[in-house]
mmCIF file with all atom_site columns, C-alpha atoms in Angstrom:
data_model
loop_
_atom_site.group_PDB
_atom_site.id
_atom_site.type_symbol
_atom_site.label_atom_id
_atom_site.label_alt_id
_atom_site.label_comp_id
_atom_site.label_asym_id
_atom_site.label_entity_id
_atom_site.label_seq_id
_atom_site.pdbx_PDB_ins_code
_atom_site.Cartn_x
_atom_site.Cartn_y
_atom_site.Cartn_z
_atom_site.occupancy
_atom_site.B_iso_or_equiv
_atom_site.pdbx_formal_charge
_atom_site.auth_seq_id
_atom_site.auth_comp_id
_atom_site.auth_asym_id
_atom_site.auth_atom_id
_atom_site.pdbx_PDB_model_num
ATOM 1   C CA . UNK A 1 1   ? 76.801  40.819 39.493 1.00 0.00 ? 7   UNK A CA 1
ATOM 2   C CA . UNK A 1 2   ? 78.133  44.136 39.963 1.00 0.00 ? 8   UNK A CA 1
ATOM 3   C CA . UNK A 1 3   ? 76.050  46.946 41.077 1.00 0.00 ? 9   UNK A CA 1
ATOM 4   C CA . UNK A 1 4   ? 76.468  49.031 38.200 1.00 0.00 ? 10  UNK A CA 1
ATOM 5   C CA . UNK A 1 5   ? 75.445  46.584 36.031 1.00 0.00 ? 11  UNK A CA 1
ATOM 6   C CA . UNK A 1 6   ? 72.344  45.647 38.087 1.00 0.00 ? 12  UNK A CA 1
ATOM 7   C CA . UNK A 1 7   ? 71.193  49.178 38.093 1.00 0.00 ? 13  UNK A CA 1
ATOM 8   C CA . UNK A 1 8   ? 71.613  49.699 34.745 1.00 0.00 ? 14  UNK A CA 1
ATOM 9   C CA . UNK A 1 9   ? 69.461  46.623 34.299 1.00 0.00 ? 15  UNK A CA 1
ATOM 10  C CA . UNK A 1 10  ? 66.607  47.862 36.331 1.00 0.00 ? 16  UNK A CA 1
ATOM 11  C CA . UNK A 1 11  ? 66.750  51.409 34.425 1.00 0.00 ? 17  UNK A CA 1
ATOM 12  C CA . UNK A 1 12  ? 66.907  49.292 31.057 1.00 0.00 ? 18  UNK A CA 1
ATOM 13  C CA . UNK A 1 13  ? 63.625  47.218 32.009 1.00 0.00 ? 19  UNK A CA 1
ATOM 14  C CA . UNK A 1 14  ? 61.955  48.690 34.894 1.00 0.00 ? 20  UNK A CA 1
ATOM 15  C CA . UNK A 1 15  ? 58.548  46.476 34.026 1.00 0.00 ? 21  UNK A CA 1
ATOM 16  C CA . UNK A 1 16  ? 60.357  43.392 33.795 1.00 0.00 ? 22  UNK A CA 1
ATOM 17  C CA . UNK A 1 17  ? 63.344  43.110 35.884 1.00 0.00 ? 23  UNK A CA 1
ATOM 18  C CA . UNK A 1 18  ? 62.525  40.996 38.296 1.00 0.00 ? 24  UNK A CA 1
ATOM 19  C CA . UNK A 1 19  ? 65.119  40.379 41.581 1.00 0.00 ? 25  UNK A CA 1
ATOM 20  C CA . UNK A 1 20  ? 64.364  36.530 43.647 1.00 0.00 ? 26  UNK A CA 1
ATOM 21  C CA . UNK A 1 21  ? 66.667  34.865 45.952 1.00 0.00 ? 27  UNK A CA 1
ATOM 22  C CA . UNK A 1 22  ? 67.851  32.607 43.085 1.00 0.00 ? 28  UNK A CA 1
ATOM 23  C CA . UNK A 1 23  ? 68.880  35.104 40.934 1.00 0.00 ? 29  UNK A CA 1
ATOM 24  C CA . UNK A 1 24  ? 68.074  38.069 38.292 1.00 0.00 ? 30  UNK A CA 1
ATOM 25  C CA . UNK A 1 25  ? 65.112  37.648 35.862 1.00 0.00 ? 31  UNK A CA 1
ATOM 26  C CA . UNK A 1 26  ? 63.973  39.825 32.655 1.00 0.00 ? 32  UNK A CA 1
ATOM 27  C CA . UNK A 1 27  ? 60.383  38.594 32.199 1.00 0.00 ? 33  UNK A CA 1
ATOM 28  C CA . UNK A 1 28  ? 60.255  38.175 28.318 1.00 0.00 ? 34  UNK A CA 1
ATOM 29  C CA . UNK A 1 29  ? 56.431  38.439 28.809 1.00 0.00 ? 35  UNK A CA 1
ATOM 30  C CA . UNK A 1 30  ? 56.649  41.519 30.244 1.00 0.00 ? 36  UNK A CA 1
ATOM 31  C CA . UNK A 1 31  ? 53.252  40.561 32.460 1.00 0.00 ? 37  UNK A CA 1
ATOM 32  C CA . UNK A 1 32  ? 55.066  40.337 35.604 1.00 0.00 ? 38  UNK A CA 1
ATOM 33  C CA . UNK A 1 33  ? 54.731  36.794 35.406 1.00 0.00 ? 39  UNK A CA 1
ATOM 34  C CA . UNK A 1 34  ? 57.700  34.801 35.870 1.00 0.00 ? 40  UNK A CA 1
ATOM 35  C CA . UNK A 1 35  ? 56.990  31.600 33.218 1.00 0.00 ? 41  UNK A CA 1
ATOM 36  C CA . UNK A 1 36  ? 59.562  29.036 33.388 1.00 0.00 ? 42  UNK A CA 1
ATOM 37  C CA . UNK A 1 37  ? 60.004  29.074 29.897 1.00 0.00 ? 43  UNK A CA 1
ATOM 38  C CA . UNK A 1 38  ? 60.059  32.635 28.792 1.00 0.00 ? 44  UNK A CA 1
ATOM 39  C CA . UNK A 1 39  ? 62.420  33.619 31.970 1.00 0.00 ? 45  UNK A CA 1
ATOM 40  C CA . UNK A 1 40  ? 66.257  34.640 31.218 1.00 0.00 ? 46  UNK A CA 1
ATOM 41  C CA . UNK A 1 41  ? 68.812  34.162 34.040 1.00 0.00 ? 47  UNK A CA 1
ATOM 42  C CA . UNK A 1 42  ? 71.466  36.689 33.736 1.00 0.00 ? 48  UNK A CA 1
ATOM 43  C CA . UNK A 1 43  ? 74.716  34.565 34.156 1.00 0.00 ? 49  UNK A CA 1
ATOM 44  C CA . UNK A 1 44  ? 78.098  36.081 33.715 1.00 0.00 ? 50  UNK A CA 1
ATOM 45  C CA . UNK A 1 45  ? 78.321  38.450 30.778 1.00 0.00 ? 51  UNK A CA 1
ATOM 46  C CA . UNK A 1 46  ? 75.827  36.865 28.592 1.00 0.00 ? 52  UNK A CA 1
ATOM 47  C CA . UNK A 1 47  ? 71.962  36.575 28.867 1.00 0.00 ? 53  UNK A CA 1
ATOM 48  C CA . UNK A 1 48  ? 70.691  32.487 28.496 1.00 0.00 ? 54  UNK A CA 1
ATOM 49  C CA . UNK A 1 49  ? 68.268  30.625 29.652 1.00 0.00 ? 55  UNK A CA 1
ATOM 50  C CA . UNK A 1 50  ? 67.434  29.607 32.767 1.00 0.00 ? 56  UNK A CA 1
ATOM 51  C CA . UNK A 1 51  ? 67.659  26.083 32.205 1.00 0.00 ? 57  UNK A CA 1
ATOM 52  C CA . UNK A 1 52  ? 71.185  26.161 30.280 1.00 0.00 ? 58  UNK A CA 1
ATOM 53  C CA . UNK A 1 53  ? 73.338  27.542 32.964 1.00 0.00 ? 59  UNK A CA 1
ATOM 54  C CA . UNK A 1 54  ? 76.379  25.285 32.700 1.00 0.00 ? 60  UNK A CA 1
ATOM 55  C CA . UNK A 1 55  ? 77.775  23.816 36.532 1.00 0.00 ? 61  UNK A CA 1
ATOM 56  C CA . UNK A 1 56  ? 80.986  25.191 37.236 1.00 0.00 ? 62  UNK A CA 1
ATOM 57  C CA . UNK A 1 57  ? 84.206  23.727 35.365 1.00 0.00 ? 63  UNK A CA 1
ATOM 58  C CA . UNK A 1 58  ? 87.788  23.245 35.688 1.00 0.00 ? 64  UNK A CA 1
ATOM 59  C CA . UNK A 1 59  ? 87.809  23.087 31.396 1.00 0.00 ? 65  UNK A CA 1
ATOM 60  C CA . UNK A 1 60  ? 88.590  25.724 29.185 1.00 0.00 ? 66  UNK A CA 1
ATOM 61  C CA . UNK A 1 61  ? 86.396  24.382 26.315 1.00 0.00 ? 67  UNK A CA 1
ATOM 62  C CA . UNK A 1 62  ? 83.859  26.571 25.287 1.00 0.00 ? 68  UNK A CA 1
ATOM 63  C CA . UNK A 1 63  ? 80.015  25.218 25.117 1.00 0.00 ? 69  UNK A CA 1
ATOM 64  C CA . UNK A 1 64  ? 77.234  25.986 23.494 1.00 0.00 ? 70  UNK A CA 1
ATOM 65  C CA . UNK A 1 65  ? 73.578  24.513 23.622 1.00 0.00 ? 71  UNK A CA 1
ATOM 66  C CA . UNK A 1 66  ? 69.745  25.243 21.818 1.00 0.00 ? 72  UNK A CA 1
ATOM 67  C CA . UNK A 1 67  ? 67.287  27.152 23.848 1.00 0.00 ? 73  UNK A CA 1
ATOM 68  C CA . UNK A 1 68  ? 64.410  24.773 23.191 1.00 0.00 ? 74  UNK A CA 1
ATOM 69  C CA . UNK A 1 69  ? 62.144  27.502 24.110 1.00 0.00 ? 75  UNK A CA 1
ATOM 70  C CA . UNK A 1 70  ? 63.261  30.336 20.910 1.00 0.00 ? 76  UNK A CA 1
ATOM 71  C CA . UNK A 1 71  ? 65.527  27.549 18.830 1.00 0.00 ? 77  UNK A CA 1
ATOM 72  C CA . UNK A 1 72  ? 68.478  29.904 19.114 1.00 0.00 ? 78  UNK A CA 1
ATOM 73  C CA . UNK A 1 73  ? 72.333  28.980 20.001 1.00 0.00 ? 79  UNK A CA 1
ATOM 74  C CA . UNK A 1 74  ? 73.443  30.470 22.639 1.00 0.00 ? 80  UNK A CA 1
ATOM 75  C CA . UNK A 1 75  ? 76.812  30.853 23.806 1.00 0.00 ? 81  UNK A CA 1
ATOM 76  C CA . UNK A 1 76  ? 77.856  29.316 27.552 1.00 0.00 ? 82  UNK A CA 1
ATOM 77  C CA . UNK A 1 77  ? 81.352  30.212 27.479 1.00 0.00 ? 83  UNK A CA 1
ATOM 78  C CA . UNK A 1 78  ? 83.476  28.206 30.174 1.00 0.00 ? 84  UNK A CA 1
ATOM 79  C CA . UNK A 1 79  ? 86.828  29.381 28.652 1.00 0.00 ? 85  UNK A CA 1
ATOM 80  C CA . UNK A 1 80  ? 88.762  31.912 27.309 1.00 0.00 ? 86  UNK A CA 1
ATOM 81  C CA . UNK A 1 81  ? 90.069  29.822 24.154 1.00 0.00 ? 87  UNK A CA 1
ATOM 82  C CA . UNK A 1 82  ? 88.197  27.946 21.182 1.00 0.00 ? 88  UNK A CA 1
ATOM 83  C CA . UNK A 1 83  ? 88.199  24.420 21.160 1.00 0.00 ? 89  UNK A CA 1
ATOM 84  C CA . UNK A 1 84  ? 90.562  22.839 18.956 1.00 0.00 ? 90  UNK A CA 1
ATOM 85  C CA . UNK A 1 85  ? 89.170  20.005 16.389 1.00 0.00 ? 91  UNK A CA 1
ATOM 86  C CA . UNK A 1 86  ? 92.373  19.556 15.281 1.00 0.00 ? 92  UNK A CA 1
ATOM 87  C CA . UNK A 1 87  ? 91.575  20.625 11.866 1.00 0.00 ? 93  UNK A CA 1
ATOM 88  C CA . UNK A 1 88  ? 92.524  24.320 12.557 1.00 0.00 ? 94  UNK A CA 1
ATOM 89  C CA . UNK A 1 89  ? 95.646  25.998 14.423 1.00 0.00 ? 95  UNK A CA 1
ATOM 90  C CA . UNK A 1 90  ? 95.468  27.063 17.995 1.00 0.00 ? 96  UNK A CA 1
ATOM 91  C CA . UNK A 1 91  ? 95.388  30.788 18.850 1.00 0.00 ? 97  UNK A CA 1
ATOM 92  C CA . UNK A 1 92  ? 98.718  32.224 18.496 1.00 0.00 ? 98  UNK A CA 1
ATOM 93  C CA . UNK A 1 93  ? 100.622 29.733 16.235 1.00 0.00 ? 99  UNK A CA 1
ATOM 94  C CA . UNK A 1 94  ? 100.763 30.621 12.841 1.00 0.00 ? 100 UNK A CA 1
ATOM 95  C CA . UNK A 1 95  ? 99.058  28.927 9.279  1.00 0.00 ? 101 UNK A CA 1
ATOM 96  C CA . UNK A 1 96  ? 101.565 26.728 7.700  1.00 0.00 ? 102 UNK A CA 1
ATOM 97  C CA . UNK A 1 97  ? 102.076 26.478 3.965  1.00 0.00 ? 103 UNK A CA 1
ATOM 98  C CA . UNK A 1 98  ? 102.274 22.839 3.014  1.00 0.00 ? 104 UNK A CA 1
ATOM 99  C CA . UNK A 1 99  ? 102.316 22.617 -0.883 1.00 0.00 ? 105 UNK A CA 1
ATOM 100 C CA . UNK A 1 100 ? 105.910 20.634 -1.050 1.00 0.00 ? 106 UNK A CA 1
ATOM 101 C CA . UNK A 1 101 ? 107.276 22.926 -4.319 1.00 0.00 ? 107 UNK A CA 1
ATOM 102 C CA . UNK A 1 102 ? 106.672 25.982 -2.205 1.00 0.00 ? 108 UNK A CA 1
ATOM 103 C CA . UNK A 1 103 ? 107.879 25.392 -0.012 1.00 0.00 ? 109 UNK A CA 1
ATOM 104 C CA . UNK A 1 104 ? 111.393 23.767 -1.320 1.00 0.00 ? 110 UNK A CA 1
ATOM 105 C CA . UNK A 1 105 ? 111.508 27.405 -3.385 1.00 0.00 ? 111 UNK A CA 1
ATOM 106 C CA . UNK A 1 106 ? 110.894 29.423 -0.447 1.00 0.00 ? 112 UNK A CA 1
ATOM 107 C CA . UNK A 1 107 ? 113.502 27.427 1.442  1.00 0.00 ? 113 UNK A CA 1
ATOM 108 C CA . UNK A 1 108 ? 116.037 27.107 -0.958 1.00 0.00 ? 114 UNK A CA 1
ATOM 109 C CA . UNK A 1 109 ? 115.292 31.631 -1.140 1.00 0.00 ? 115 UNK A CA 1
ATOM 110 C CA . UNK A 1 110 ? 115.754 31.686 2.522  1.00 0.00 ? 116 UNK A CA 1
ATOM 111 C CA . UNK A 1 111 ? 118.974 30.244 2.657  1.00 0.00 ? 117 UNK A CA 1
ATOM 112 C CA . UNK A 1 112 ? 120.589 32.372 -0.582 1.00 0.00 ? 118 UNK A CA 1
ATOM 113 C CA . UNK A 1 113 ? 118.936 35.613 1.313  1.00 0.00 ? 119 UNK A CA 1
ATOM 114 C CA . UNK A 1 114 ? 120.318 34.982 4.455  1.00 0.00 ? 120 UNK A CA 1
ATOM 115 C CA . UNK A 1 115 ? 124.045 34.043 2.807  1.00 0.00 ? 121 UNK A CA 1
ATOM 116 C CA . UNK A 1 116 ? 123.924 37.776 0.910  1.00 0.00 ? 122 UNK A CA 1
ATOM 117 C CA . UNK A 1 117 ? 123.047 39.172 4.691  1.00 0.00 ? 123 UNK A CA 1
ATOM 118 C CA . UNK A 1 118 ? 125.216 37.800 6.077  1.00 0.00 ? 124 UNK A CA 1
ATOM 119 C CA . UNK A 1 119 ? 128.060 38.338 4.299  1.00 0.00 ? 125 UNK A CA 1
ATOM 120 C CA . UNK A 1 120 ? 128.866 42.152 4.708  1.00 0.00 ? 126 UNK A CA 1
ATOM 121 C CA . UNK A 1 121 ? 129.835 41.192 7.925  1.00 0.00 ? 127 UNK A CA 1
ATOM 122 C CA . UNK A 1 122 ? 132.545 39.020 7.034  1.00 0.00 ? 128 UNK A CA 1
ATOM 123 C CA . UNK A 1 123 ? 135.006 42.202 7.215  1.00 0.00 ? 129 UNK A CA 1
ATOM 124 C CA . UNK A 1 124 ? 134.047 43.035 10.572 1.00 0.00 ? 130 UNK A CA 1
ATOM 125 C CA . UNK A 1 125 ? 134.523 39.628 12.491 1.00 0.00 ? 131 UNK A CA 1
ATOM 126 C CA . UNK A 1 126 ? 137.705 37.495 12.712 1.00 0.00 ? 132 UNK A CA 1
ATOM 127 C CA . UNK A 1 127 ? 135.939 34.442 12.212 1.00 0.00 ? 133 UNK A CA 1
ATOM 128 C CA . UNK A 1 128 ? 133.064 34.708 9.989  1.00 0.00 ? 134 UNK A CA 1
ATOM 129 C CA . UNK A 1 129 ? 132.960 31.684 7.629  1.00 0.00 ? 135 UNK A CA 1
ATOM 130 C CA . UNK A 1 130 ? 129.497 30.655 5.763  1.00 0.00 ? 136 UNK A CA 1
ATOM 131 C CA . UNK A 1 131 ? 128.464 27.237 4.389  1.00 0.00 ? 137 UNK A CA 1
ATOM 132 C CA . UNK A 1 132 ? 125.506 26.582 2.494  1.00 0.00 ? 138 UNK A CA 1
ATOM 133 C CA . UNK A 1 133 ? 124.322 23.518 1.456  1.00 0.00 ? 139 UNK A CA 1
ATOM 134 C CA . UNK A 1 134 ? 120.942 23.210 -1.085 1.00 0.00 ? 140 UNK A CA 1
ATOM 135 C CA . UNK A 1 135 ? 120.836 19.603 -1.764 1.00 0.00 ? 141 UNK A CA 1
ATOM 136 C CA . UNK A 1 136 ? 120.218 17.186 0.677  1.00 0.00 ? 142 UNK A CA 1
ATOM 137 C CA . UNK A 1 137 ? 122.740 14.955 1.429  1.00 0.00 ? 143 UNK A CA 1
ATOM 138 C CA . UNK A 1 138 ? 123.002 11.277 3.573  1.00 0.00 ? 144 UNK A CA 1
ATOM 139 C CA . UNK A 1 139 ? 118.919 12.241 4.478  1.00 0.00 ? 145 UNK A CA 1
ATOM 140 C CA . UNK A 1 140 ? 120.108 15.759 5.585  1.00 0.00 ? 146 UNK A CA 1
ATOM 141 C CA . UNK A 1 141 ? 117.986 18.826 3.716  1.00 0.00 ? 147 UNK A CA 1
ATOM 142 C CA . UNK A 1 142 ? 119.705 22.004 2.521  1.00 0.00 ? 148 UNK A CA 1
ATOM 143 C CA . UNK A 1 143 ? 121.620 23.943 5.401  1.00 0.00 ? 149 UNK A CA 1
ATOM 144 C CA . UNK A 1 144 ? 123.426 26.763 5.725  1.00 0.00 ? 150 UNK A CA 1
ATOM 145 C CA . UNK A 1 145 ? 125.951 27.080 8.861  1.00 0.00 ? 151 UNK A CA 1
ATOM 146 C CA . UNK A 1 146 ? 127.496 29.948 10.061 1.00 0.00 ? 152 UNK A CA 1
ATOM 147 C CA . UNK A 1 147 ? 131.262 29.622 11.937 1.00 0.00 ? 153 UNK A CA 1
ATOM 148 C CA . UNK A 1 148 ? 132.509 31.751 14.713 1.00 0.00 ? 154 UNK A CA 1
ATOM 149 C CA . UNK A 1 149 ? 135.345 31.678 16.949 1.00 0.00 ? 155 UNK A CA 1
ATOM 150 C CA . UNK A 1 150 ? 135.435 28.542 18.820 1.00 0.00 ? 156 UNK A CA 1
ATOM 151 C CA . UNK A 1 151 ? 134.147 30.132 22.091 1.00 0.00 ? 157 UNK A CA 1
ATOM 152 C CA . UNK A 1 152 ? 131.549 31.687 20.220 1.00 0.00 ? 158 UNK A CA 1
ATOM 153 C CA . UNK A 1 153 ? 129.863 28.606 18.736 1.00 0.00 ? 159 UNK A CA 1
ATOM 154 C CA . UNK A 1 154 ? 128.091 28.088 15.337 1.00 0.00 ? 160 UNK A CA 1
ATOM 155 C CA . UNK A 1 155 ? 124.516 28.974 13.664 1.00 0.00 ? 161 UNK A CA 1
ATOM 156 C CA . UNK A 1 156 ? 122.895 26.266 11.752 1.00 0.00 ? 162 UNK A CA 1
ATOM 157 C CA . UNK A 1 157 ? 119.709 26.994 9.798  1.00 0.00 ? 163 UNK A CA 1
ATOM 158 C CA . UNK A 1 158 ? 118.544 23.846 8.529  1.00 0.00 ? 164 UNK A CA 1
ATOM 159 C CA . UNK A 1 159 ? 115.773 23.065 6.388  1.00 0.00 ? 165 UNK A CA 1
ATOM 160 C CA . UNK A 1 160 ? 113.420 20.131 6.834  1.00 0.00 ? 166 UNK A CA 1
ATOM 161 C CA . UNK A 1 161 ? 111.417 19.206 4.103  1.00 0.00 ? 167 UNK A CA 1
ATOM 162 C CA . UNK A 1 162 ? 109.290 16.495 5.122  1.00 0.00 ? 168 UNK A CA 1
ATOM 163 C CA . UNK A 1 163 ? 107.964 17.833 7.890  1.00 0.00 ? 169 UNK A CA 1
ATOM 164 C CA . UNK A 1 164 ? 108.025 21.678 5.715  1.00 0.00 ? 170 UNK A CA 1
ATOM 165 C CA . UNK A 1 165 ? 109.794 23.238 8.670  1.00 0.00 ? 171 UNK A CA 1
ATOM 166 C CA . UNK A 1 166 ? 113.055 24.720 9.262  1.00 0.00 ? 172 UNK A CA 1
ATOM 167 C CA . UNK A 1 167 ? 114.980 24.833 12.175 1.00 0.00 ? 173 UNK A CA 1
ATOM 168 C CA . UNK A 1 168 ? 117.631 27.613 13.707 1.00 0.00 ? 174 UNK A CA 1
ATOM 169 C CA . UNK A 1 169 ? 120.009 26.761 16.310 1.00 0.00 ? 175 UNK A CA 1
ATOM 170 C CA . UNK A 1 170 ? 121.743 29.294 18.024 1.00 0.00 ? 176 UNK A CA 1
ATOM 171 C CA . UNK A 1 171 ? 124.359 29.416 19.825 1.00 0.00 ? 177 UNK A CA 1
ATOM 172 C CA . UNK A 1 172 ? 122.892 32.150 21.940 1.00 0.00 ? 178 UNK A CA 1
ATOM 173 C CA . UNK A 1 173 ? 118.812 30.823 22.173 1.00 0.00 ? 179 UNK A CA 1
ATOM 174 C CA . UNK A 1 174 ? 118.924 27.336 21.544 1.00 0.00 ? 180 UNK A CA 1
ATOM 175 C CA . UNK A 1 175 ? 116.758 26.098 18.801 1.00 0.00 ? 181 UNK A CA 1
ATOM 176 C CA . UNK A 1 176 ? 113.874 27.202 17.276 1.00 0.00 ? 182 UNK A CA 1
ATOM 177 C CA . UNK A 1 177 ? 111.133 25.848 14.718 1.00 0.00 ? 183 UNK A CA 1
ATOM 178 C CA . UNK A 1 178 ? 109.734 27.891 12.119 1.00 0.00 ? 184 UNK A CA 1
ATOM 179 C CA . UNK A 1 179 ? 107.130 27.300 8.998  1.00 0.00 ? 185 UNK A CA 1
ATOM 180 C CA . UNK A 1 180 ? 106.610 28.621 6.490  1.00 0.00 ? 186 UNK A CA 1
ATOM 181 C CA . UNK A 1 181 ? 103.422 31.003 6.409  1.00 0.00 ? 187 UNK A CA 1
ATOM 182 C CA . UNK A 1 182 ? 101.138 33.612 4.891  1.00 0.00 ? 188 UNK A CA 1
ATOM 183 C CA . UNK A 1 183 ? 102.286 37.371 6.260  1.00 0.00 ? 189 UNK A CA 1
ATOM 184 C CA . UNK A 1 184 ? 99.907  39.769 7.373  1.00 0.00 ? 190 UNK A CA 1
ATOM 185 C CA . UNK A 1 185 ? 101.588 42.455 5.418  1.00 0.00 ? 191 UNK A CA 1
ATOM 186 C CA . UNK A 1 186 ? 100.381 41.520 1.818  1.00 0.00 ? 192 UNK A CA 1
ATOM 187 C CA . UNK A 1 187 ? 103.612 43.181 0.218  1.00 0.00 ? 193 UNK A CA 1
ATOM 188 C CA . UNK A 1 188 ? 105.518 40.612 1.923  1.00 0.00 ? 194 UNK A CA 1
ATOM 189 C CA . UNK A 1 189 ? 103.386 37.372 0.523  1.00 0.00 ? 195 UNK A CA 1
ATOM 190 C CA . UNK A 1 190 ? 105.211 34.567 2.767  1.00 0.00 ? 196 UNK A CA 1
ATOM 191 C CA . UNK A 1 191 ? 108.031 34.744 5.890  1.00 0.00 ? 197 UNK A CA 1
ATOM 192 C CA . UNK A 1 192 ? 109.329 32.369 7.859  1.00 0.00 ? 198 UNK A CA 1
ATOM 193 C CA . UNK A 1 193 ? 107.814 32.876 11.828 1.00 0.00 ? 199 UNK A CA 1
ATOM 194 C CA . UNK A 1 194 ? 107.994 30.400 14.879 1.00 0.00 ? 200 UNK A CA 1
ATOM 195 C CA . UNK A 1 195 ? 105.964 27.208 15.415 1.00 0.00 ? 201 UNK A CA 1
ATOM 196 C CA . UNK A 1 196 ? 105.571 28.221 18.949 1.00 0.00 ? 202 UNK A CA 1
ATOM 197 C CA . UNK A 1 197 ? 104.354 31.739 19.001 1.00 0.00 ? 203 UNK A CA 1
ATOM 198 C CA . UNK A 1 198 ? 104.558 33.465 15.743 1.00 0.00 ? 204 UNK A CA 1
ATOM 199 C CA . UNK A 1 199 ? 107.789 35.461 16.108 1.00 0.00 ? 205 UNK A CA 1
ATOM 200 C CA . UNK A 1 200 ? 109.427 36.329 13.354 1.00 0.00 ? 206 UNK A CA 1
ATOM 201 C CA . UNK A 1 201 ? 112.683 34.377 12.093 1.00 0.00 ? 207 UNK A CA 1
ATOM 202 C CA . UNK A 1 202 ? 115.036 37.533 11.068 1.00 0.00 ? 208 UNK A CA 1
ATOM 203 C CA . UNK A 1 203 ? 114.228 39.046 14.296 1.00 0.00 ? 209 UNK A CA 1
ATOM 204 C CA . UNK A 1 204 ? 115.520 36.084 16.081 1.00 0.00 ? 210 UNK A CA 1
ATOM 205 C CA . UNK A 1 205 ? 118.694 35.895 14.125 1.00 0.00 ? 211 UNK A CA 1
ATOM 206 C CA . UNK A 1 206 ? 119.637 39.205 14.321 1.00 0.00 ? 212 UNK A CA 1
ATOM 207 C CA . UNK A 1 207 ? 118.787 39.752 18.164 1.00 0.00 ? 213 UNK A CA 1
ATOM 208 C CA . UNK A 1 208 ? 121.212 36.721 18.261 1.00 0.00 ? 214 UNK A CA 1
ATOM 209 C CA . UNK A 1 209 ? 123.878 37.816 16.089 1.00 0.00 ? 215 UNK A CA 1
ATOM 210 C CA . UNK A 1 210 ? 124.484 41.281 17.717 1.00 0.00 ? 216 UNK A CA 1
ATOM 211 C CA . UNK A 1 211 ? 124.989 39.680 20.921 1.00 0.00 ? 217 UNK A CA 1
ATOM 212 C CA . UNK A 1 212 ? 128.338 39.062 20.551 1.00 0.00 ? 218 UNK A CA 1
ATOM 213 C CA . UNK A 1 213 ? 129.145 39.550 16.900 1.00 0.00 ? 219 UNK A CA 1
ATOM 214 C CA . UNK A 1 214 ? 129.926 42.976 15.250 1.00 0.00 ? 220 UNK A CA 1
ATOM 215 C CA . UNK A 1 215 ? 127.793 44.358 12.511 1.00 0.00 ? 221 UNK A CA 1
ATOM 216 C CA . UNK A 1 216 ? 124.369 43.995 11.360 1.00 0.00 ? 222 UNK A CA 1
ATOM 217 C CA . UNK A 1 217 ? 122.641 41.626 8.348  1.00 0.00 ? 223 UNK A CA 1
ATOM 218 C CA . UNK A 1 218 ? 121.660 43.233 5.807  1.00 0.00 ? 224 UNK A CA 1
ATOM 219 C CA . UNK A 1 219 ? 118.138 42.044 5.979  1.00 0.00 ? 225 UNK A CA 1
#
């Protein structure tokens, strides 16, 4: 423990901090007394009982176990995550909306949006040509693909409605996955952001596009 907190322990409860060879005690009792089954342990940042100190572990999953002493739930940490039950998203990757019409209207949005974004910057480029696709064709979903010069490659955002994902690949980042989720800013209702890690899908494209194309989308 570190000194600081160890002193401010003994200021805190100078009648029952208690200091042994196996550890820090608070006496609950407060009679000086240390009763196996009133006695705290002071283990990492948390207060538990003595008896449910967990052993060291290599896993990140967190535990938790009844004081059979007070009936109360106490936290034993062992990781700096949640478990997972596989019922509920990991930390960092995003809510995804899975109701099949929304999601074929928000796609079939995405793709007219992006077109009318893109296509102020025909007059700046040499090659600049845009395809979009809504229906799905020969098991291929709705697409829209965006031409370059040869030596600059092609953008292909292509929607994936079984699996109610789309997918961008860029000639400058490879390709991403993206869903369809709730936004934090309420004005916006839904956006597309990243399987992965969250990140925002117009971000992507347009960190791409001004790489090596001239203009801006008119996002």
């Amino acid at each position: 423990l570190h000194r600081t907190r160890i002193s401010a322990l003994r200021q805190q409860h100078p009648h029952s901090f208690i200091e042994s060879d196996a550890g820090y005690y608070l006496d609950r009792s407060k009679n000086g007394v240390l009763d196996p089954g009133t006695k705290a342990l002071f283990h990492s940042t948390r207060w538990v009982a003595e008896e449910d100190v967990p052993a060291p572990t290599t896993t990140s999953r967190v535990r938790r176990r009844r004081n059979r002493t007070t009936g109360r739930v106490v936290d034993l940490g062992g990781g700096d995550e949640p478990t997972n039950d596989g019922n509920h998203p990991k930390i960092g990757q995003p809510t995804s909306v899975m109701d099949g019409v929304v999601f074929e209207e928000a796609a079939e949005a995405l793709l007219h949006h992006v077109e009318q974004a893109l296509a102020p910057m025909k007059r700046s480029n040499d090659v600049f040509d845009i395809f979009l696709s809504t229906s799905s064709e020969n098991g291929v979903g709705p697409r829209l693909v965006l031409r370059l010069a040869p030596s600059e490659g092609q953008y292909i955002i292509q929607i994936h409605p079984q699996e109610r994902t789309m997918t961008l690949t860029s000639p400058m980042s490879g390709t991403y996955t993206y869903v369809l989720s709730v936004s934090d800013d309420t004005a916006k209702g839904l956006e597309w952001v990243g399987l992965d890690d969250g990140h925002k899908f117009e971000g992507m494209l347009v960190r791409d596009l001004i790489r090596h194309c001239n203009g801006l989308p008119s996002f």
